[in-house]
Every structure is written in C-alpha cells, then in structure tokens.
Amino acid sequence: MVLALALAACQQKPADDGRPETSREFPVADRPVSRLGANSVSSEVERDSVNEANVVMNLADIREGMSVADIGAGEGYYTVRLAQRVGKKGRVLAEDIDRDANEQLGQRVLRERLENVSIVLGTEDDPRLPPDSFDRIMLVHMYHEVTEPYAFLWRLQPALRKGGKVIVVDVDRPTDEHGIPPELLFCEFASLGFRLTEFVRKPELQGYYAQFEAGSARPEPADIVPCRLSGDKTASKD
C-alpha cells in the first residue's frame, strides 16, 4: 500500500464522534488505527534470539545513569532490559493504557527487584510523563495504535530533557494492519516540530528504527497542520 500524504486543514467532527474531550482542540488523525494488539509482539525468547533489545538500545545510545520512558510497555520486555542497561543510577518509567498490563508488570518488577522502575497509567491522548525528565522516550511497536497522535505527541514533547530523543520502532505497513509507513510517521512527528535524526531498517526489529529530536517550541494545538492520506494512495504533499 502506497500512502499519499498531504498537509491539510483540520476538519471538525461532531461532538458524538467518540473522541476524548481532552483531544478536541487537536486535529483529527486522518488514518485508520489498529485495534490494540497483544501486550507482547512475540516471545521474549524469540526477540532475544535476534538480539532485538540490544540492537535498539545501542542505536539509541542508552547508557548507565540515563532516564528512559517505555511507552506502551505491556509485559515489560523493554522495561526490564532498559532497567539493566541504565543501572542503579538511572531510572525507567513504564507506561501503558491497559490497567491489567500495568498490574502484571508491577508484579514482575517486584519479582525481579527492579528498584529503578516505576509504572504509570496513561490515556490514549496523554502518556502522562513528568516534564523535563527523560533522555530517551521509547515507542516500540505501539505508535500505530495511538488514536490521537497530535495530542499524544504534543503532551509527550515537554517530557524530553535537553538533547533527549524519541525512539520509534515499527513496521512498514498500513496503520490498520499493525504498522505505520515511515512517510506518515515522519509527517506526524514533523507536524509537532520534531526533527528526524536517524532512520534505519533492521530485520532484528521486525521493521525499522526512527529517532527524533524536539524542535525549539511546540505549535499551539490550533496551529498544528495534520497529515492526510489522499484517496488515490499516491505519495504527494501540498
């Protein structure tokens, strides 16, 4: 599927469209969204057999003492490995919108005695991260499930420290097939002022790695110009 991307003015939707009230000042995402998937992409043994987490953490230059947020943490595949990488002087905040997943991860954190890990319950349009707190924010195989990307990224951006980076790992396929084409990803991040600083395709990741840095300032919600998929599915921008 070839995606056509165009910057277009936000269209208002009726009040009963199911959007959260906290998202209504932001543009509507003009793309289908995958249903929430399983809390694990594949087994941890399978992912470790191709060294997935280490590949991502090395690309992201995650080091001892860093503060990292794991968004859409699920069962904690990355959470526990990030905790080991950043060490006792670092910290990991694991976030998910699934309360049951958070409870199960909390039990795992206690069982594995990961004292540098904390857990937060987010919402579909707000990861609820403290401001100026993170060197890296990880969005691994989850961004395609974000129903309100503009509100989500707008609220995520202040959580980055100076020089901090947002890391996205995802699959190059339509958003309703549990992936997101890179061009659409780049467009949505750019609409919030993020800059793409690295992009690589890696078989170990079951997809690609993209790295972003925040711009100088967030746009006001009313000034965000959304990305649009054109009907003919050809790649273009206005």
mmCIF file of C-alpha atoms in Angstrom:
data_model
loop_
_atom_site.group_PDB
_atom_site.id
_atom_site.type_symbol
_atom_site.label_atom_id
_atom_site.label_comp_id
_atom_site.label_asym_id
_atom_site.label_seq_id
_atom_site.Cartn_x
_atom_site.Cartn_y
_atom_site.Cartn_z
ATOM 1 C CA MET A 1 0.000 0.000 0.000
ATOM 2 C CA VAL A 2 1.455 3.317 -1.090
ATOM 3 C CA LEU A 3 0.420 6.206 1.113
ATOM 4 C CA ALA A 4 -0.299 9.671 -0.116
ATOM 5 C CA LEU A 5 0.466 12.284 2.439
ATOM 6 C CA ALA A 6 -0.725 15.844 2.274
ATOM 7 C CA LEU A 7 -0.862 18.627 4.776
ATOM 8 C CA ALA A 8 -4.480 19.711 5.105
ATOM 9 C CA ALA A 9 -6.634 21.825 7.357
ATOM 10 C CA CYS A 10 -8.251 20.101 10.294
ATOM 11 C CA GLN A 11 -11.878 19.090 9.788
ATOM 12 C CA GLN A 12 -14.186 19.298 12.756
ATOM 13 C CA LYS A 13 -16.123 16.204 13.750
ATOM 14 C CA PRO A 14 -19.418 16.095 15.565
ATOM 15 C CA ALA A 15 -19.414 16.016 19.340
ATOM 16 C CA ASP A 16 -20.538 12.367 19.446
ATOM 17 C CA ASP A 17 -17.610 11.040 17.387
ATOM 18 C CA GLY A 18 -16.118 9.223 20.373
ATOM 19 C CA ARG A 19 -13.039 11.416 20.706
ATOM 20 C CA PRO A 20 -11.990 12.278 24.265
ATOM 21 C CA GLU A 21 -12.770 15.827 25.336
ATOM 22 C CA THR A 22 -9.066 16.339 26.021
ATOM 23 C CA SER A 23 -8.311 15.847 22.310
ATOM 24 C CA ARG A 24 -10.905 18.105 20.743
ATOM 25 C CA GLU A 25 -8.633 21.116 20.342
ATOM 26 C CA PHE A 26 -6.258 18.986 18.247
ATOM 27 C CA PRO A 27 -6.621 17.866 14.612
ATOM 28 C CA VAL A 28 -8.290 14.571 13.831
ATOM 29 C CA ALA A 29 -5.906 11.858 12.634
ATOM 30 C CA ASP A 30 -6.822 11.026 9.041
ATOM 31 C CA ARG A 31 -5.827 7.383 9.205
ATOM 32 C CA PRO A 32 -7.311 4.113 10.406
ATOM 33 C CA VAL A 33 -5.964 2.758 13.677
ATOM 34 C CA SER A 34 -5.183 -0.835 14.563
ATOM 35 C CA ARG A 35 -7.080 -2.447 17.359
ATOM 36 C CA LEU A 36 -4.988 -2.812 20.479
ATOM 37 C CA GLY A 37 -2.791 -5.827 19.967
ATOM 38 C CA ALA A 38 -1.333 -8.327 22.361
ATOM 39 C CA ASN A 39 0.937 -6.940 25.051
ATOM 40 C CA SER A 40 3.861 -8.841 23.551
ATOM 41 C CA VAL A 41 4.847 -8.689 19.875
ATOM 42 C CA SER A 42 6.430 -12.134 20.077
ATOM 43 C CA SER A 43 8.004 -14.191 22.823
ATOM 44 C CA GLU A 44 10.921 -12.722 24.729
ATOM 45 C CA VAL A 45 12.999 -15.769 23.825
ATOM 46 C CA GLU A 46 12.369 -15.144 20.121
ATOM 47 C CA ARG A 47 13.185 -11.454 20.434
ATOM 48 C CA ASP A 48 16.351 -12.139 22.394
ATOM 49 C CA SER A 49 17.424 -14.744 19.838
ATOM 50 C CA VAL A 50 17.895 -11.909 17.317
ATOM 51 C CA ASN A 51 19.274 -9.538 19.966
ATOM 52 C CA GLU A 52 16.402 -7.095 19.407
ATOM 53 C CA ALA A 53 16.577 -5.064 22.611
ATOM 54 C CA ASN A 54 20.345 -4.644 22.484
ATOM 55 C CA VAL A 55 20.186 -3.531 18.845
ATOM 56 C CA VAL A 56 17.621 -0.857 19.727
ATOM 57 C CA MET A 57 19.371 0.272 22.904
ATOM 58 C CA ASN A 58 22.693 0.522 21.062
ATOM 59 C CA LEU A 59 21.141 2.541 18.232
ATOM 60 C CA ALA A 60 19.529 4.807 20.830
ATOM 61 C CA ASP A 61 22.840 5.131 22.710
ATOM 62 C CA ILE A 62 21.209 4.260 26.014
ATOM 63 C CA ARG A 63 23.793 4.389 28.776
ATOM 64 C CA GLU A 64 24.164 3.925 32.503
ATOM 65 C CA GLY A 65 22.542 6.680 34.528
ATOM 66 C CA MET A 66 20.001 7.716 31.892
ATOM 67 C CA SER A 67 16.308 8.301 32.480
ATOM 68 C CA VAL A 68 14.124 6.445 29.968
ATOM 69 C CA ALA A 69 10.361 6.193 29.405
ATOM 70 C CA ASP A 70 8.979 2.966 27.919
ATOM 71 C CA ILE A 71 5.605 3.885 26.384
ATOM 72 C CA GLY A 72 3.189 1.036 25.758
ATOM 73 C CA ALA A 73 5.338 -1.142 27.987
ATOM 74 C CA GLY A 74 2.960 -4.114 28.002
ATOM 75 C CA GLU A 75 4.532 -7.135 29.672
ATOM 76 C CA GLY A 76 7.823 -5.299 30.088
ATOM 77 C CA TYR A 77 10.175 -6.783 27.503
ATOM 78 C CA TYR A 78 11.956 -3.461 27.104
ATOM 79 C CA THR A 79 11.298 -2.228 30.634
ATOM 80 C CA VAL A 80 13.386 -4.894 32.336
ATOM 81 C CA ARG A 81 16.214 -4.656 29.794
ATOM 82 C CA LEU A 82 16.275 -0.878 29.966
ATOM 83 C CA ALA A 83 16.431 -1.126 33.763
ATOM 84 C CA GLN A 84 19.502 -3.325 33.499
ATOM 85 C CA ARG A 85 21.134 -1.021 30.939
ATOM 86 C CA VAL A 86 20.671 2.263 32.847
ATOM 87 C CA GLY A 87 21.660 0.686 36.167
ATOM 88 C CA LYS A 88 21.019 1.830 39.711
ATOM 89 C CA LYS A 89 21.827 5.452 38.903
ATOM 90 C CA GLY A 90 19.301 5.523 36.075
ATOM 91 C CA ARG A 91 15.558 5.110 36.047
ATOM 92 C CA VAL A 92 12.849 3.698 33.821
ATOM 93 C CA LEU A 93 9.229 4.813 33.733
ATOM 94 C CA ALA A 94 6.960 2.175 32.189
ATOM 95 C CA GLU A 95 3.654 3.458 30.787
ATOM 96 C CA ASP A 96 0.628 1.688 29.368
ATOM 97 C CA ILE A 97 -3.075 2.490 28.967
ATOM 98 C CA ASP A 98 -4.012 -1.084 29.939
ATOM 99 C CA ARG A 99 -4.536 -1.244 33.690
ATOM 100 C CA ASP A 100 -4.251 -5.041 33.776
ATOM 101 C CA ALA A 101 -0.957 -4.922 31.877
ATOM 102 C CA ASN A 102 0.379 -2.393 34.355
ATOM 103 C CA GLU A 103 -0.613 -4.581 37.287
ATOM 104 C CA GLN A 104 1.109 -7.611 35.762
ATOM 105 C CA LEU A 105 4.208 -5.574 35.014
ATOM 106 C CA GLY A 106 4.181 -4.278 38.573
ATOM 107 C CA GLN A 107 4.277 -7.850 39.836
ATOM 108 C CA ARG A 108 7.192 -8.602 37.529
ATOM 109 C CA VAL A 109 9.076 -5.519 38.706
ATOM 110 C CA LEU A 110 8.651 -6.639 42.316
ATOM 111 C CA ARG A 111 9.590 -10.223 41.499
ATOM 112 C CA GLU A 112 12.754 -9.177 39.673
ATOM 113 C CA ARG A 113 13.542 -6.476 42.253
ATOM 114 C CA LEU A 114 13.865 -3.691 39.724
ATOM 115 C CA GLU A 115 14.124 -0.792 42.126
ATOM 116 C CA ASN A 116 14.811 1.741 39.371
ATOM 117 C CA VAL A 117 11.457 1.139 37.630
ATOM 118 C CA SER A 118 8.191 2.972 38.208
ATOM 119 C CA ILE A 119 4.870 2.490 36.413
ATOM 120 C CA VAL A 120 2.227 4.970 35.269
ATOM 121 C CA LEU A 121 -1.225 4.547 33.720
ATOM 122 C CA GLY A 122 -1.576 6.727 30.627
ATOM 123 C CA THR A 123 -4.507 7.549 28.362
ATOM 124 C CA GLU A 124 -5.000 7.358 24.615
ATOM 125 C CA ASP A 125 -4.008 11.013 24.174
ATOM 126 C CA ASP A 126 -1.600 11.569 27.068
ATOM 127 C CA PRO A 127 1.284 9.367 28.262
ATOM 128 C CA ARG A 128 1.307 11.412 31.499
ATOM 129 C CA LEU A 129 5.040 11.920 31.686
ATOM 130 C CA PRO A 130 6.627 14.452 34.057
ATOM 131 C CA PRO A 131 8.216 17.429 32.259
ATOM 132 C CA ASP A 132 11.940 17.729 31.540
ATOM 133 C CA SER A 133 12.590 14.207 32.814
ATOM 134 C CA PHE A 134 13.792 11.828 30.091
ATOM 135 C CA ASP A 135 16.878 11.313 27.954
ATOM 136 C CA ARG A 136 15.026 8.800 25.786
ATOM 137 C CA ILE A 137 11.345 8.059 25.213
ATOM 138 C CA MET A 138 10.724 4.650 23.633
ATOM 139 C CA LEU A 139 7.699 3.898 21.420
ATOM 140 C CA VAL A 140 8.272 0.294 20.371
ATOM 141 C CA HIS A 141 5.675 -1.435 18.184
ATOM 142 C CA MET A 142 2.905 0.753 19.595
ATOM 143 C CA TYR A 143 2.722 4.118 17.822
ATOM 144 C CA HIS A 144 0.375 2.762 15.125
ATOM 145 C CA GLU A 145 -2.192 2.135 17.887
ATOM 146 C CA VAL A 146 -2.232 5.775 19.038
ATOM 147 C CA THR A 147 -5.676 7.123 18.170
ATOM 148 C CA GLU A 148 -4.846 10.783 18.876
ATOM 149 C CA PRO A 149 -1.278 11.238 17.601
ATOM 150 C CA TYR A 150 -1.275 15.055 17.639
ATOM 151 C CA ALA A 151 -2.496 15.376 21.223
ATOM 152 C CA PHE A 152 -0.283 12.462 22.272
ATOM 153 C CA LEU A 153 2.917 13.901 20.785
ATOM 154 C CA TRP A 154 2.086 17.431 21.951
ATOM 155 C CA ARG A 155 1.843 16.202 25.546
ATOM 156 C CA LEU A 156 4.858 13.919 25.217
ATOM 157 C CA GLN A 157 7.279 16.580 23.958
ATOM 158 C CA PRO A 158 7.788 18.523 27.238
ATOM 159 C CA ALA A 159 8.964 15.323 28.964
ATOM 160 C CA LEU A 160 12.221 15.348 26.987
ATOM 161 C CA ARG A 161 15.336 16.744 28.559
ATOM 162 C CA LYS A 162 17.606 18.984 26.505
ATOM 163 C CA GLY A 163 19.148 16.745 23.846
ATOM 164 C CA GLY A 164 16.612 13.997 24.550
ATOM 165 C CA LYS A 165 15.317 11.729 21.796
ATOM 166 C CA VAL A 166 12.118 9.898 20.921
ATOM 167 C CA ILE A 167 12.705 6.401 19.554
ATOM 168 C CA VAL A 168 10.113 4.683 17.358
ATOM 169 C CA VAL A 169 10.325 1.040 16.318
ATOM 170 C CA ASP A 170 7.534 -0.041 13.990
ATOM 171 C CA VAL A 171 6.643 -1.948 10.829
ATOM 172 C CA ASP A 172 6.251 -0.523 7.324
ATOM 173 C CA ARG A 173 2.662 -1.436 6.571
ATOM 174 C CA PRO A 174 -0.783 0.218 6.791
ATOM 175 C CA THR A 175 -1.861 1.546 10.168
ATOM 176 C CA ASP A 176 -4.870 -0.777 10.312
ATOM 177 C CA GLU A 177 -2.502 -3.738 9.883
ATOM 178 C CA HIS A 178 -0.394 -3.025 12.983
ATOM 179 C CA GLY A 179 2.239 -0.848 11.368
ATOM 180 C CA ILE A 180 2.819 2.651 10.036
ATOM 181 C CA PRO A 181 4.518 3.667 6.780
ATOM 182 C CA PRO A 182 7.648 5.720 7.515
ATOM 183 C CA GLU A 183 6.437 8.685 5.422
ATOM 184 C CA LEU A 184 3.319 9.014 7.560
ATOM 185 C CA LEU A 185 5.350 8.674 10.754
ATOM 186 C CA PHE A 186 7.728 11.426 9.619
ATOM 187 C CA CYS A 187 4.820 13.689 8.675
ATOM 188 C CA GLU A 188 3.012 13.323 12.003
ATOM 189 C CA PHE A 189 6.158 13.992 14.010
ATOM 190 C CA ALA A 190 7.105 16.952 11.802
ATOM 191 C CA SER A 191 3.678 18.490 12.367
ATOM 192 C CA LEU A 192 4.652 18.820 16.046
ATOM 193 C CA GLY A 193 8.072 20.251 15.221
ATOM 194 C CA PHE A 194 10.121 17.079 15.740
ATOM 195 C CA ARG A 195 13.195 16.513 13.566
ATOM 196 C CA LEU A 196 14.112 13.097 12.203
ATOM 197 C CA THR A 197 17.753 12.418 13.109
ATOM 198 C CA GLU A 198 18.154 8.740 12.183
ATOM 199 C CA PHE A 199 16.270 6.089 10.247
ATOM 200 C CA VAL A 200 17.377 2.506 9.605
ATOM 201 C CA ARG A 201 15.675 -0.731 8.627
ATOM 202 C CA LYS A 202 16.707 -3.727 10.706
ATOM 203 C CA PRO A 203 15.430 -7.326 10.410
ATOM 204 C CA GLU A 204 16.116 -7.806 14.118
ATOM 205 C CA LEU A 205 13.421 -5.215 14.839
ATOM 206 C CA GLN A 206 10.734 -6.770 12.655
ATOM 207 C CA GLY A 207 10.703 -3.398 10.919
ATOM 208 C CA TYR A 208 12.512 -0.066 11.222
ATOM 209 C CA TYR A 209 14.095 2.283 13.755
ATOM 210 C CA ALA A 210 13.384 6.025 13.674
ATOM 211 C CA GLN A 211 14.864 8.642 16.001
ATOM 212 C CA PHE A 212 13.531 12.159 16.566
ATOM 213 C CA GLU A 213 14.525 15.275 18.475
ATOM 214 C CA ALA A 214 12.169 18.041 19.555
ATOM 215 C CA GLY A 215 12.159 21.404 17.823
ATOM 216 C CA SER A 216 12.552 24.711 19.596
ATOM 217 C CA ALA A 217 8.889 25.036 20.574
ATOM 218 C CA ARG A 218 5.601 23.185 20.282
ATOM 219 C CA PRO A 219 2.979 24.655 17.982
ATOM 220 C CA GLU A 220 -0.288 25.663 19.578
ATOM 221 C CA PRO A 221 -2.934 22.952 19.072
ATOM 222 C CA ALA A 222 -4.903 25.175 16.676
ATOM 223 C CA ASP A 223 -1.766 25.726 14.575
ATOM 224 C CA ILE A 224 -0.972 22.039 14.030
ATOM 225 C CA VAL A 225 -1.343 21.138 10.355
ATOM 226 C CA PRO A 226 -2.356 17.470 10.152
ATOM 227 C CA CYS A 227 -1.204 14.821 7.713
ATOM 228 C CA ARG A 228 -3.685 13.354 5.307
ATOM 229 C CA LEU A 229 -3.888 10.207 3.202
ATOM 230 C CA SER A 230 -5.177 11.105 -0.257
ATOM 231 C CA GLY A 231 -7.731 8.882 -1.910
ATOM 232 C CA ASP A 232 -5.555 7.814 -4.839
ATOM 233 C CA LYS A 233 -2.844 6.463 -2.495
ATOM 234 C CA THR A 234 -0.019 8.198 -4.392
ATOM 235 C CA ALA A 235 2.781 9.853 -2.453
ATOM 236 C CA SER A 236 2.483 13.632 -2.508
ATOM 237 C CA LYS A 237 2.464 16.694 -0.277
ATOM 238 C CA ASP A 238 0.736 20.027 -0.697
#
